Amino acid sequence: MPLHKYPPRLWEAMKLQKGIYARLPQHYLRALQDTTPPTPVHWKPLGVKYRVNPKTGQRERVQDIPIPIYYPPESQDGLWGGEGWITGYRYANNDKLSAKVKKIWKPQLFKKELYSEILDQKFTITVTARTLDLIDAAYGFDFYILKTPKQDINSKFGMDLKRAMLLRLAQKDTELYPDDPVQREKIYNKYKQFEIPAEEAEWVGLSLEEAVEKQRRLEHKDPEPLYRSCVDKLVKELAIQKLSEPQIVGEKD
């Protein structure tokens, strides 16, 4: 007899179908349930299930097994470009005859100052060499943030930046270059392809806990004092009573 009515692997998906989770915007739920795998960084998939051995000519099965990567909490405060920690083993003293010891490979991190045209602000961010290459390939910091999907950014800070950029593009904020409307219009036209409605932009990059809290605040109504409803009721009754009373019109002399 099964211990649970539903398998534990379905609990997260079923949770989104009940209560306040089901009342979250549909575009947010679709983004939350997106299971697209991130772009491989520490390994190169062959993309085929079988290949021919060049020596024997025999057909062999290909094992495309991704390397397990650990993303420490500090990776959420920077832009690591999909890199993380890799755990493995190495030979002690680089001698194959010696014992294997555990080793952790970590990416080399840099502190860089990056400028956002849309936000008109500089940010000091912890990045990797791969992040800088990706920014160059995207032709700019803003283009990198807006083009890169959530699973490849893999950073809470990066998604917060994307939400702020999308909101400014959607609202056409006049605080951007307030003394130079020509430059402001030039920037908005440059990134026009990434515009989405403000109602969607304000949900981009929110964690499930943040989205639930946001939905709770949207649905929250301040309690109305009882005396206010009683006073309104009394005023309406007096107004009706006054209208129902006969009016005495005096005769003119």
mmCIF file of C-alpha atoms in Angstrom:
data_model
loop_
_atom_site.group_PDB
_atom_site.id
_atom_site.type_symbol
_atom_site.label_atom_id
_atom_site.label_comp_id
_atom_site.label_asym_id
_atom_site.label_seq_id
_atom_site.Cartn_x
_atom_site.Cartn_y
_atom_site.Cartn_z
ATOM 1 C CA MET A 1 0.000 0.000 0.000
ATOM 2 C CA PRO A 2 1.519 3.383 -0.965
ATOM 3 C CA LEU A 3 2.511 5.645 1.876
ATOM 4 C CA HIS A 4 1.205 8.781 0.142
ATOM 5 C CA LYS A 5 -1.826 9.421 -2.022
ATOM 6 C CA TYR A 6 0.362 11.168 -4.624
ATOM 7 C CA PRO A 7 4.071 10.578 -5.336
ATOM 8 C CA PRO A 8 6.360 13.155 -3.673
ATOM 9 C CA ARG A 9 7.773 14.180 -7.053
ATOM 10 C CA LEU A 10 4.356 15.659 -7.925
ATOM 11 C CA TRP A 11 3.914 17.673 -4.748
ATOM 12 C CA GLU A 12 5.518 20.869 -6.065
ATOM 13 C CA ALA A 13 3.418 20.820 -9.252
ATOM 14 C CA MET A 14 0.214 20.078 -7.329
ATOM 15 C CA LYS A 15 0.922 22.873 -4.844
ATOM 16 C CA LEU A 16 0.624 25.403 -7.684
ATOM 17 C CA GLN A 17 -2.937 24.267 -8.395
ATOM 18 C CA LYS A 18 -4.405 25.159 -5.006
ATOM 19 C CA GLY A 19 -4.974 28.213 -2.864
ATOM 20 C CA ILE A 20 -3.135 31.446 -3.513
ATOM 21 C CA TYR A 21 -0.651 29.667 -5.790
ATOM 22 C CA ALA A 22 -3.392 29.030 -8.347
ATOM 23 C CA ARG A 23 -4.303 32.733 -8.338
ATOM 24 C CA LEU A 24 -0.827 33.833 -9.418
ATOM 25 C CA PRO A 25 -0.625 35.301 -12.954
ATOM 26 C CA GLN A 26 -0.528 32.671 -15.685
ATOM 27 C CA HIS A 27 2.576 34.140 -17.326
ATOM 28 C CA TYR A 28 4.436 33.820 -14.006
ATOM 29 C CA LEU A 29 3.311 30.213 -13.513
ATOM 30 C CA ARG A 30 4.425 29.324 -17.042
ATOM 31 C CA ALA A 31 7.864 30.813 -16.396
ATOM 32 C CA LEU A 32 8.058 29.044 -13.034
ATOM 33 C CA GLN A 33 7.290 25.643 -14.579
ATOM 34 C CA ASP A 34 9.742 26.081 -17.458
ATOM 35 C CA THR A 35 12.134 23.114 -17.271
ATOM 36 C CA THR A 36 14.455 24.105 -20.113
ATOM 37 C CA PRO A 37 17.967 22.913 -19.150
ATOM 38 C CA PRO A 38 20.716 25.553 -18.942
ATOM 39 C CA THR A 39 23.386 25.853 -21.596
ATOM 40 C CA PRO A 40 26.239 23.406 -20.822
ATOM 41 C CA VAL A 41 29.256 25.240 -19.448
ATOM 42 C CA HIS A 42 31.609 22.671 -17.901
ATOM 43 C CA TRP A 43 30.989 19.898 -20.430
ATOM 44 C CA LYS A 44 30.216 19.523 -24.141
ATOM 45 C CA PRO A 45 27.279 17.289 -25.053
ATOM 46 C CA LEU A 46 27.698 15.290 -28.240
ATOM 47 C CA GLY A 47 24.001 15.521 -29.086
ATOM 48 C CA VAL A 48 23.726 11.923 -30.346
ATOM 49 C CA LYS A 49 22.798 8.631 -28.691
ATOM 50 C CA TYR A 50 25.140 6.436 -30.748
ATOM 51 C CA ARG A 51 28.381 6.870 -32.686
ATOM 52 C CA VAL A 52 30.795 4.649 -34.598
ATOM 53 C CA ASN A 53 34.089 3.796 -32.942
ATOM 54 C CA PRO A 54 36.822 4.970 -35.373
ATOM 55 C CA LYS A 55 39.108 2.056 -34.406
ATOM 56 C CA THR A 56 36.707 -0.890 -34.371
ATOM 57 C CA GLY A 57 33.948 0.448 -36.602
ATOM 58 C CA GLN A 58 31.381 -0.778 -34.102
ATOM 59 C CA ARG A 59 28.357 1.224 -33.069
ATOM 60 C CA GLU A 60 28.671 2.412 -29.469
ATOM 61 C CA ARG A 61 26.237 4.093 -27.126
ATOM 62 C CA VAL A 62 27.130 7.668 -26.140
ATOM 63 C CA GLN A 63 26.692 8.686 -22.517
ATOM 64 C CA ASP A 64 25.877 12.395 -22.346
ATOM 65 C CA ILE A 65 25.938 12.762 -18.580
ATOM 66 C CA PRO A 66 26.161 16.351 -17.290
ATOM 67 C CA ILE A 67 28.733 17.166 -14.638
ATOM 68 C CA PRO A 68 27.039 17.938 -11.309
ATOM 69 C CA ILE A 69 27.653 21.590 -10.422
ATOM 70 C CA TYR A 70 27.143 23.279 -7.066
ATOM 71 C CA TYR A 71 26.114 26.932 -7.076
ATOM 72 C CA PRO A 72 27.004 28.532 -3.717
ATOM 73 C CA PRO A 73 24.746 31.230 -2.245
ATOM 74 C CA GLU A 74 27.212 33.982 -3.193
ATOM 75 C CA SER A 75 26.667 33.148 -6.874
ATOM 76 C CA GLN A 76 23.175 34.663 -6.533
ATOM 77 C CA ASP A 77 24.702 38.052 -5.660
ATOM 78 C CA GLY A 78 26.853 38.265 -8.794
ATOM 79 C CA LEU A 79 26.953 37.163 -12.429
ATOM 80 C CA TRP A 80 28.948 33.964 -12.792
ATOM 81 C CA GLY A 81 27.853 33.184 -16.352
ATOM 82 C CA GLY A 82 26.607 29.703 -15.467
ATOM 83 C CA GLU A 83 29.841 28.625 -13.776
ATOM 84 C CA GLY A 84 29.912 26.970 -10.377
ATOM 85 C CA TRP A 85 31.884 24.639 -8.132
ATOM 86 C CA ILE A 86 32.867 21.200 -9.411
ATOM 87 C CA THR A 87 33.759 18.421 -6.988
ATOM 88 C CA GLY A 88 36.154 15.666 -8.037
ATOM 89 C CA TYR A 89 39.386 13.889 -7.167
ATOM 90 C CA ARG A 90 43.037 14.340 -8.015
ATOM 91 C CA TYR A 91 46.213 12.430 -7.356
ATOM 92 C CA ALA A 92 48.251 13.553 -4.377
ATOM 93 C CA ASN A 93 51.473 15.280 -5.432
ATOM 94 C CA ASN A 94 50.418 14.749 -9.075
ATOM 95 C CA ASP A 95 51.609 11.156 -8.785
ATOM 96 C CA LYS A 96 49.333 8.533 -10.338
ATOM 97 C CA LEU A 97 50.744 5.918 -7.985
ATOM 98 C CA SER A 98 49.621 7.863 -4.912
ATOM 99 C CA ALA A 99 46.171 8.019 -3.336
ATOM 100 C CA LYS A 100 43.337 10.148 -4.672
ATOM 101 C CA VAL A 101 42.290 13.179 -2.648
ATOM 102 C CA LYS A 102 39.114 15.209 -2.939
ATOM 103 C CA LYS A 103 39.316 18.516 -4.783
ATOM 104 C CA ILE A 104 36.910 21.375 -5.545
ATOM 105 C CA TRP A 105 37.422 23.443 -8.685
ATOM 106 C CA LYS A 106 36.150 27.011 -8.327
ATOM 107 C CA PRO A 107 35.850 29.702 -11.005
ATOM 108 C CA GLN A 108 38.129 32.718 -10.870
ATOM 109 C CA LEU A 109 36.119 35.741 -9.757
ATOM 110 C CA PHE A 110 36.644 39.424 -10.500
ATOM 111 C CA LYS A 111 35.092 42.647 -9.246
ATOM 112 C CA LYS A 112 34.060 44.721 -12.240
ATOM 113 C CA GLU A 113 32.157 47.971 -12.643
ATOM 114 C CA LEU A 114 29.467 47.593 -15.317
ATOM 115 C CA TYR A 115 27.258 50.353 -16.683
ATOM 116 C CA SER A 116 23.584 49.995 -17.607
ATOM 117 C CA GLU A 117 22.240 52.363 -20.256
ATOM 118 C CA ILE A 118 18.611 51.659 -19.408
ATOM 119 C CA LEU A 119 19.034 52.281 -15.685
ATOM 120 C CA ASP A 120 21.753 54.939 -16.202
ATOM 121 C CA GLN A 121 23.698 53.502 -13.293
ATOM 122 C CA LYS A 122 26.999 51.740 -12.602
ATOM 123 C CA PHE A 123 27.103 48.463 -10.665
ATOM 124 C CA THR A 124 30.085 46.801 -9.005
ATOM 125 C CA ILE A 125 29.464 43.116 -9.689
ATOM 126 C CA THR A 126 31.340 39.884 -9.043
ATOM 127 C CA VAL A 127 31.822 38.241 -12.444
ATOM 128 C CA THR A 128 33.841 35.504 -14.136
ATOM 129 C CA ALA A 129 35.875 35.650 -17.331
ATOM 130 C CA ARG A 130 33.063 33.806 -19.117
ATOM 131 C CA THR A 131 30.564 36.495 -18.053
ATOM 132 C CA LEU A 132 32.738 39.196 -19.621
ATOM 133 C CA ASP A 133 32.990 37.158 -22.834
ATOM 134 C CA LEU A 134 29.197 36.759 -22.913
ATOM 135 C CA ILE A 135 28.702 40.507 -22.410
ATOM 136 C CA ASP A 136 31.047 41.202 -25.319
ATOM 137 C CA ALA A 137 29.247 38.619 -27.475
ATOM 138 C CA ALA A 138 25.882 40.281 -26.679
ATOM 139 C CA TYR A 139 27.300 43.738 -27.579
ATOM 140 C CA GLY A 140 26.646 45.268 -24.188
ATOM 141 C CA PHE A 141 25.703 44.682 -20.564
ATOM 142 C CA ASP A 142 22.011 45.527 -21.024
ATOM 143 C CA PHE A 143 21.710 43.279 -24.071
ATOM 144 C CA TYR A 144 23.297 40.412 -22.114
ATOM 145 C CA ILE A 145 20.845 40.756 -19.226
ATOM 146 C CA LEU A 146 17.775 41.093 -21.476
ATOM 147 C CA LYS A 147 18.697 38.349 -23.955
ATOM 148 C CA THR A 148 19.912 35.688 -21.514
ATOM 149 C CA PRO A 149 17.167 33.352 -20.193
ATOM 150 C CA LYS A 150 16.629 32.790 -16.501
ATOM 151 C CA GLN A 151 18.263 29.356 -16.387
ATOM 152 C CA ASP A 152 21.474 30.715 -17.938
ATOM 153 C CA ILE A 153 21.700 33.865 -15.810
ATOM 154 C CA ASN A 154 21.199 31.702 -12.695
ATOM 155 C CA SER A 155 21.431 34.744 -10.411
ATOM 156 C CA LYS A 156 18.881 36.507 -8.238
ATOM 157 C CA PHE A 157 20.759 39.760 -8.706
ATOM 158 C CA GLY A 158 20.728 39.317 -12.478
ATOM 159 C CA MET A 159 16.982 38.682 -12.563
ATOM 160 C CA ASP A 160 16.349 41.729 -10.346
ATOM 161 C CA LEU A 161 18.298 43.790 -12.866
ATOM 162 C CA LYS A 162 16.236 42.348 -15.712
ATOM 163 C CA ARG A 163 12.976 43.208 -13.918
ATOM 164 C CA ALA A 164 14.132 46.793 -13.308
ATOM 165 C CA MET A 165 15.153 47.190 -16.959
ATOM 166 C CA LEU A 166 11.893 45.751 -18.297
ATOM 167 C CA LEU A 167 9.832 47.974 -16.007
ATOM 168 C CA ARG A 168 11.647 51.090 -17.175
ATOM 169 C CA LEU A 169 11.176 50.087 -20.822
ATOM 170 C CA ALA A 170 7.474 49.391 -20.239
ATOM 171 C CA GLN A 171 6.770 52.594 -18.325
ATOM 172 C CA LYS A 172 8.912 54.895 -20.520
ATOM 173 C CA ASP A 173 10.229 56.508 -17.355
ATOM 174 C CA THR A 174 11.099 60.184 -17.886
ATOM 175 C CA GLU A 175 13.675 60.041 -15.064
ATOM 176 C CA LEU A 176 16.087 58.564 -17.599
ATOM 177 C CA TYR A 177 18.121 61.490 -18.953
ATOM 178 C CA PRO A 178 15.557 64.109 -17.788
ATOM 179 C CA ASP A 179 17.548 66.922 -19.433
ATOM 180 C CA ASP A 180 18.105 65.095 -22.718
ATOM 181 C CA PRO A 181 14.846 63.717 -24.197
ATOM 182 C CA VAL A 182 16.578 62.907 -27.498
ATOM 183 C CA GLN A 183 19.039 60.571 -25.784
ATOM 184 C CA ARG A 184 16.213 59.056 -23.726
ATOM 185 C CA GLU A 185 14.184 58.273 -26.835
ATOM 186 C CA LYS A 186 17.281 56.824 -28.490
ATOM 187 C CA ILE A 187 17.823 54.407 -25.596
ATOM 188 C CA TYR A 188 14.174 53.304 -25.545
ATOM 189 C CA ASN A 189 14.217 52.676 -29.307
ATOM 190 C CA LYS A 190 17.466 50.726 -29.023
ATOM 191 C CA TYR A 191 15.911 48.180 -26.638
ATOM 192 C CA LYS A 192 12.362 48.344 -27.993
ATOM 193 C CA GLN A 193 12.421 44.663 -29.021
ATOM 194 C CA PHE A 194 12.471 43.606 -25.359
ATOM 195 C CA GLU A 195 9.399 45.594 -24.287
ATOM 196 C CA ILE A 196 6.634 43.692 -22.499
ATOM 197 C CA PRO A 197 3.580 44.977 -20.586
ATOM 198 C CA ALA A 198 4.329 46.435 -17.174
ATOM 199 C CA GLU A 199 1.886 43.931 -15.612
ATOM 200 C CA GLU A 200 4.205 41.109 -16.738
ATOM 201 C CA ALA A 201 7.506 42.912 -16.161
ATOM 202 C CA GLU A 202 6.837 43.434 -12.452
ATOM 203 C CA TRP A 203 6.688 39.641 -11.941
ATOM 204 C CA VAL A 204 9.903 38.771 -13.805
ATOM 205 C CA GLY A 205 12.554 37.155 -11.621
ATOM 206 C CA LEU A 206 10.473 36.914 -8.452
ATOM 207 C CA SER A 207 10.942 33.822 -6.340
ATOM 208 C CA LEU A 208 7.851 31.825 -5.428
ATOM 209 C CA GLU A 209 7.849 33.269 -1.911
ATOM 210 C CA GLU A 210 8.113 36.836 -3.234
ATOM 211 C CA ALA A 211 5.350 36.210 -5.787
ATOM 212 C CA VAL A 212 3.010 34.796 -3.124
ATOM 213 C CA GLU A 213 3.653 37.790 -0.869
ATOM 214 C CA LYS A 214 3.021 40.166 -3.778
ATOM 215 C CA GLN A 215 -0.246 38.403 -4.621
ATOM 216 C CA ARG A 216 -1.295 38.492 -0.971
ATOM 217 C CA ARG A 217 -0.733 42.251 -0.836
ATOM 218 C CA LEU A 218 -2.709 42.751 -4.043
ATOM 219 C CA GLU A 219 -5.631 40.808 -2.597
ATOM 220 C CA HIS A 220 -5.398 42.356 0.855
ATOM 221 C CA LYS A 221 -8.132 44.804 1.841
ATOM 222 C CA ASP A 222 -7.893 46.994 4.914
ATOM 223 C CA PRO A 223 -10.642 46.189 7.440
ATOM 224 C CA GLU A 224 -13.422 48.762 7.425
ATOM 225 C CA PRO A 225 -14.401 50.090 10.874
ATOM 226 C CA LEU A 226 -17.946 49.199 11.927
ATOM 227 C CA TYR A 227 -18.828 52.786 12.852
ATOM 228 C CA ARG A 228 -18.155 53.907 9.270
ATOM 229 C CA SER A 229 -20.679 51.505 7.796
ATOM 230 C CA CYS A 230 -23.222 52.448 10.503
ATOM 231 C CA VAL A 231 -22.780 56.176 9.826
ATOM 232 C CA ASP A 232 -23.164 55.658 6.065
ATOM 233 C CA LYS A 233 -26.324 53.619 6.660
ATOM 234 C CA LEU A 234 -27.761 56.270 8.989
ATOM 235 C CA VAL A 235 -27.031 59.079 6.503
ATOM 236 C CA LYS A 236 -28.820 57.184 3.733
ATOM 237 C CA GLU A 237 -31.852 56.505 5.956
ATOM 238 C CA LEU A 238 -32.089 60.185 6.970
ATOM 239 C CA ALA A 239 -31.816 61.255 3.341
ATOM 240 C CA ILE A 240 -34.644 58.892 2.343
ATOM 241 C CA GLN A 241 -36.768 60.039 5.286
ATOM 242 C CA LYS A 242 -36.259 63.670 4.362
ATOM 243 C CA LEU A 243 -37.292 63.030 0.781
ATOM 244 C CA SER A 244 -40.410 61.164 1.886
ATOM 245 C CA GLU A 245 -41.645 63.980 4.171
ATOM 246 C CA PRO A 246 -44.234 66.333 2.603
ATOM 247 C CA GLN A 247 -42.975 69.811 1.921
ATOM 248 C CA ILE A 248 -45.201 72.773 2.995
ATOM 249 C CA VAL A 249 -45.232 75.510 0.447
ATOM 250 C CA GLY A 250 -46.560 78.835 1.757
ATOM 251 C CA GLU A 251 -49.005 80.898 -0.271
ATOM 252 C CA LYS A 252 -47.817 84.178 -1.680
ATOM 253 C CA ASP A 253 -49.570 87.314 -0.440
#
